[in-house]
Amino acid sequence: MSATTQERQTLVSGAGWLTVGTLAVGGLNYGYALILTHLLPTDKYAQFAAAQALLLTAGTIAAASIPWVLAQQLAKNPDPATRAALTRMSLLGNGVQGLIAALVILAVAQSFADPQTSFTLAVCVFLIFASSTTAGWLQGRQRFGALAAVKVLEVVVKCIVGIGLVLATSTAAAALGAFGAGSAIVLLLGLYWLRAEILGPSTLALAKSLWRDALGVASVQGLVSALASLDVVLVAVLPLTSSAAASYQASMIVARVPLFLGTAVAMVALPLVAQAAADAAGRQFRDALRLYAIVAVPFAVMLATAPGALAYLVFPGEFGEIKEVLAWTAASGLMIGAVQLVITFYQGRGEYRIALTCQLVSGLIAVAAILTGFQLGGIVGLAIGAFVGTTFSVAVLMVCATRLWPGSVRLSKSAVVAAAVLVVALGLASQYPVVWIAACLGTGTWSVGRILALRASGEKEAE
């Protein structure tokens, strides 16, 4: 089997496991957030959503700083002693990062949340960081099935604990505390799996290498997460009605699913990129983008064209503006997922400086676009501004990628036509909910078929 074929099979198979896990996690998270829209008053839900945005920022940094560096280093270093030392350094580093992040989040949360919610949020942040080594270790060992199962288990625990606590107290702190419960389970599983590697010395050289790369990855991922959470945080502080703010934040429950799909593909791609030869990066870039487009574009189009009758059937009447912003938040979600995937290749090849520059410029453009959109068009203008900001970020990263890895970005005319046809077809079908549901089922079947065809093409090359 050629290296190219093996890489493609690993990418499709691993991404398949993580995509299934991500969809399960997304469905559970969607159900959890939807239940909270019914159980929590709108002011408590808005507080929960703003705090959850901070958790997303902290969680992204926790999951994609030291753990991703650990996965990258495990892929490069087959020596068991070196791997054990790297794992120990990761556990220590995540503990230190978690403590610092918890203190920072505690200070920030006090500006919009009560002391109980702020403290609960800080504890959850620490547990998220502490547990993230488990994911990095599984990713580096390319045990993607186990990684997907762990992610699903974490959310199942969160949902069960969270619903129980909210029913008992009806507070935002109860809804947030469930995140800590899920992370605690992952931490305990990690300690069990890593028990043979926890005790032992770590070298200074490994520590320097780990922290140097972790700083680069954390900086890049922190900016990606900030871009992803920028609109949600601004919604919490801008002068909006509670109904408008809650509608926007509720739309983000599903609109950010492409971000998790992009992360699923990126988690598989990172070890492959880290250990691949320099001339293979462009090919891997194209394969990863194609796989992301197959799963994320149909989802975003289905979400953007969802009939209003279905949207208002799912969400309570207090979220009256959700249909007005859903198409734009779906589009920006698709773009931020692409940012997450593309930025992984910069990380895997150590191109931190270029990635940071692109993201800093994009962040400034995004802030200006969101605030301008809000001034011109209120909550809908804000949603459009968020889409403009994320699209600009994708464009800048793609342009730089073509220079770093020639041939990495190829725009397929057939893919553009297919996407346009899908938008028009589902847009017309949205006038008839039953027809739209049937069209969505057909689109989902098509996506699965394309993924299977992509895997089969790799198997055929191997014969």
Coordinates of C-alpha atoms in Angstrom, one line a residue, residues 7-203:
E7 CA -2.8 8.4 4.6
R8 CA -6.1 8.8 2.7
Q9 CA -7.6 5.7 4.4
T10 CA -6.4 6.8 7.8
L11 CA -7.9 10.3 7.2
V12 CA -11.3 9.0 6.0
S13 CA -11.6 6.2 8.6
G14 CA -10.4 8.3 11.5
A15 CA -12.5 11.2 10.5
G16 CA -15.4 8.9 10.1
W17 CA -15.2 7.8 13.7
L18 CA -14.7 11.3 14.9
T19 CA -17.5 12.7 12.6
V20 CA -19.9 10.1 14.0
G21 CA -18.8 11.0 17.5
T22 CA -19.1 14.7 16.7
L23 CA -22.6 14.3 15.3
A24 CA -23.6 12.4 18.4
V25 CA -22.0 15.0 20.6
G26 CA -23.6 17.8 18.6
G27 CA -27.0 16.1 18.9
L28 CA -26.7 15.7 22.6
N29 CA -25.4 19.2 23.1
Y30 CA -28.3 20.5 20.9
G31 CA -30.8 18.6 23.0
Y32 CA -29.2 19.8 26.2
A33 CA -29.2 23.4 25.1
L34 CA -32.8 23.1 23.8
I35 CA -34.0 21.6 27.1
L36 CA -32.3 24.5 28.9
T37 CA -34.3 27.0 26.7
H38 CA -37.4 25.5 28.3
L39 CA -36.1 25.0 31.9
L40 CA -34.2 28.3 32.4
P41 CA -35.7 31.8 32.3
T42 CA -34.4 33.9 29.4
D43 CA -32.1 36.0 31.6
K44 CA -30.6 32.9 33.1
Y45 CA -30.2 31.3 29.7
A46 CA -28.5 34.4 28.3
Q47 CA -26.1 34.2 31.2
F48 CA -25.5 30.5 30.7
A49 CA -24.9 31.1 26.9
A50 CA -22.3 33.8 27.6
A51 CA -20.6 31.7 30.1
Q52 CA -20.7 28.7 27.7
A53 CA -18.9 30.9 25.1
L54 CA -16.1 31.4 27.6
L55 CA -16.0 27.6 28.2
L56 CA -15.8 27.1 24.4
T57 CA -12.8 29.5 24.3
A58 CA -11.1 27.8 27.2
G59 CA -12.0 24.4 25.9
T60 CA -10.6 25.1 22.5
I61 CA -7.3 26.3 23.9
A62 CA -7.2 23.4 26.3
A63 CA -7.9 20.8 23.6
A64 CA -5.7 22.3 20.9
S65 CA -2.6 23.6 22.8
I66 CA -0.6 21.0 24.8
P67 CA -2.8 18.0 23.7
W68 CA -2.3 18.7 20.0
V69 CA 1.4 19.2 20.6
L70 CA 1.4 15.9 22.5
A71 CA -0.3 14.2 19.6
Q72 CA 2.2 15.8 17.1
Q73 CA 5.2 14.7 19.2
L74 CA 3.8 11.2 19.8
A75 CA 3.5 10.8 16.0
K76 CA 7.1 11.9 15.5
N77 CA 8.6 9.9 18.4
P78 CA 8.1 6.1 18.4
D79 CA 10.5 5.6 21.4
P80 CA 8.4 4.4 24.4
A81 CA 10.5 6.3 27.0
T82 CA 10.2 9.5 25.1
R83 CA 6.5 9.1 24.7
A84 CA 6.1 8.5 28.4
A85 CA 8.1 11.6 29.2
L86 CA 6.0 13.7 26.8
T87 CA 2.8 12.4 28.4
R88 CA 4.0 13.3 31.9
M89 CA 5.0 16.8 30.8
S90 CA 1.6 17.2 29.2
L91 CA -0.2 16.3 32.4
L92 CA 1.8 18.8 34.4
G93 CA 1.5 21.5 31.7
N94 CA -2.2 21.2 31.5
G95 CA -2.5 21.4 35.2
V96 CA -0.6 24.7 35.2
Q97 CA -2.5 26.1 32.3
G98 CA -5.8 25.0 33.9
L99 CA -5.0 26.9 37.1
I100 CA -4.1 30.1 35.2
A101 CA -7.1 29.9 32.9
A102 CA -9.5 29.3 35.8
L103 CA -8.2 32.5 37.5
V104 CA -8.6 34.5 34.4
I105 CA -12.1 33.2 33.6
L106 CA -13.1 33.8 37.2
A107 CA -12.1 37.5 36.9
V108 CA -13.9 37.9 33.5
A109 CA -17.1 36.1 34.5
Q110 CA -17.7 38.4 37.4
S111 CA -18.5 41.2 34.9
F112 CA -21.8 39.4 33.9
A113 CA -22.4 36.5 36.3
D114 CA -23.1 36.1 40.0
P115 CA -20.4 34.7 42.3
Q116 CA -21.8 31.2 42.3
T117 CA -21.8 31.0 38.5
S118 CA -18.4 32.6 38.2
F119 CA -16.8 30.1 40.7
T120 CA -18.5 27.1 39.0
L121 CA -17.3 28.3 35.6
A122 CA -13.7 28.5 36.9
V123 CA -13.8 25.0 38.4
C124 CA -15.1 23.7 35.1
V125 CA -12.3 25.4 33.2
F126 CA -9.7 23.8 35.3
L127 CA -11.2 20.3 34.9
I128 CA -11.4 20.8 31.1
F129 CA -7.7 21.6 31.0
A130 CA -6.7 18.8 33.3
S131 CA -8.7 16.2 31.3
S132 CA -7.5 17.3 27.9
T133 CA -4.3 15.2 28.0
T134 CA -6.5 12.1 27.5
A135 CA -7.6 13.3 24.1
G136 CA -4.1 14.3 23.0
W137 CA -2.7 10.9 24.0
L138 CA -5.5 9.0 22.1
Q139 CA -5.0 11.3 19.1
G140 CA -1.3 10.8 19.0
R141 CA -1.7 7.1 19.2
Q142 CA -4.3 7.4 16.4
R143 CA -6.9 5.6 18.5
F144 CA -9.7 7.6 17.0
G145 CA -12.5 5.2 17.8
A146 CA -11.7 5.4 21.5
L147 CA -11.3 9.1 21.2
A148 CA -14.8 9.4 19.7
A149 CA -16.3 7.2 22.4
V150 CA -14.7 9.3 25.2
K151 CA -16.1 12.5 23.7
V152 CA -19.6 11.0 23.5
L153 CA -19.4 9.7 27.1
E154 CA -18.3 13.1 28.3
V155 CA -21.4 14.8 26.9
V156 CA -23.7 12.0 28.0
V157 CA -22.5 12.5 31.6
K158 CA -22.9 16.3 31.2
C159 CA -26.4 16.1 29.9
I160 CA -27.6 13.7 32.7
V161 CA -26.0 15.7 35.5
G162 CA -26.9 19.1 34.0
I163 CA -30.6 18.3 33.5
G164 CA -30.8 16.9 37.0
L165 CA -29.2 20.0 38.6
V166 CA -31.2 22.5 36.6
L167 CA -34.4 20.7 37.6
A168 CA -33.4 21.0 41.2
T169 CA -32.1 24.6 41.2
S170 CA -33.0 26.4 37.9
T171 CA -29.7 28.3 38.0
A172 CA -27.1 29.0 35.3
A173 CA -24.4 27.6 37.7
A174 CA -26.2 24.2 37.7
A175 CA -26.2 24.1 33.9
L176 CA -22.5 25.0 33.8
G177 CA -21.5 22.6 36.6
A178 CA -22.4 19.7 34.3
F179 CA -19.5 20.5 32.1
G180 CA -17.2 19.9 35.0
A181 CA -18.8 16.5 35.7
G182 CA -18.2 15.4 32.1
S183 CA -14.6 16.5 32.2
A184 CA -14.0 14.7 35.5
I185 CA -15.0 11.4 33.8
V186 CA -12.5 12.0 31.0
L187 CA -9.8 12.8 33.5
L188 CA -10.4 9.6 35.4
L189 CA -10.3 7.5 32.3
G190 CA -7.1 9.2 31.2
L191 CA -5.4 8.5 34.5
Y192 CA -6.4 4.9 34.1
W193 CA -5.0 4.6 30.6
L194 CA -1.8 6.6 31.3
R195 CA -1.1 4.9 34.7
A196 CA 2.0 3.2 33.3
E197 CA 3.4 6.4 31.9
I198 CA 2.7 8.8 34.8
L199 CA 5.6 8.0 37.1
G200 CA 9.1 8.7 35.8
P201 CA 11.6 11.5 35.0
S202 CA 11.1 14.1 32.2
T203 CA 14.0 15.7 30.4

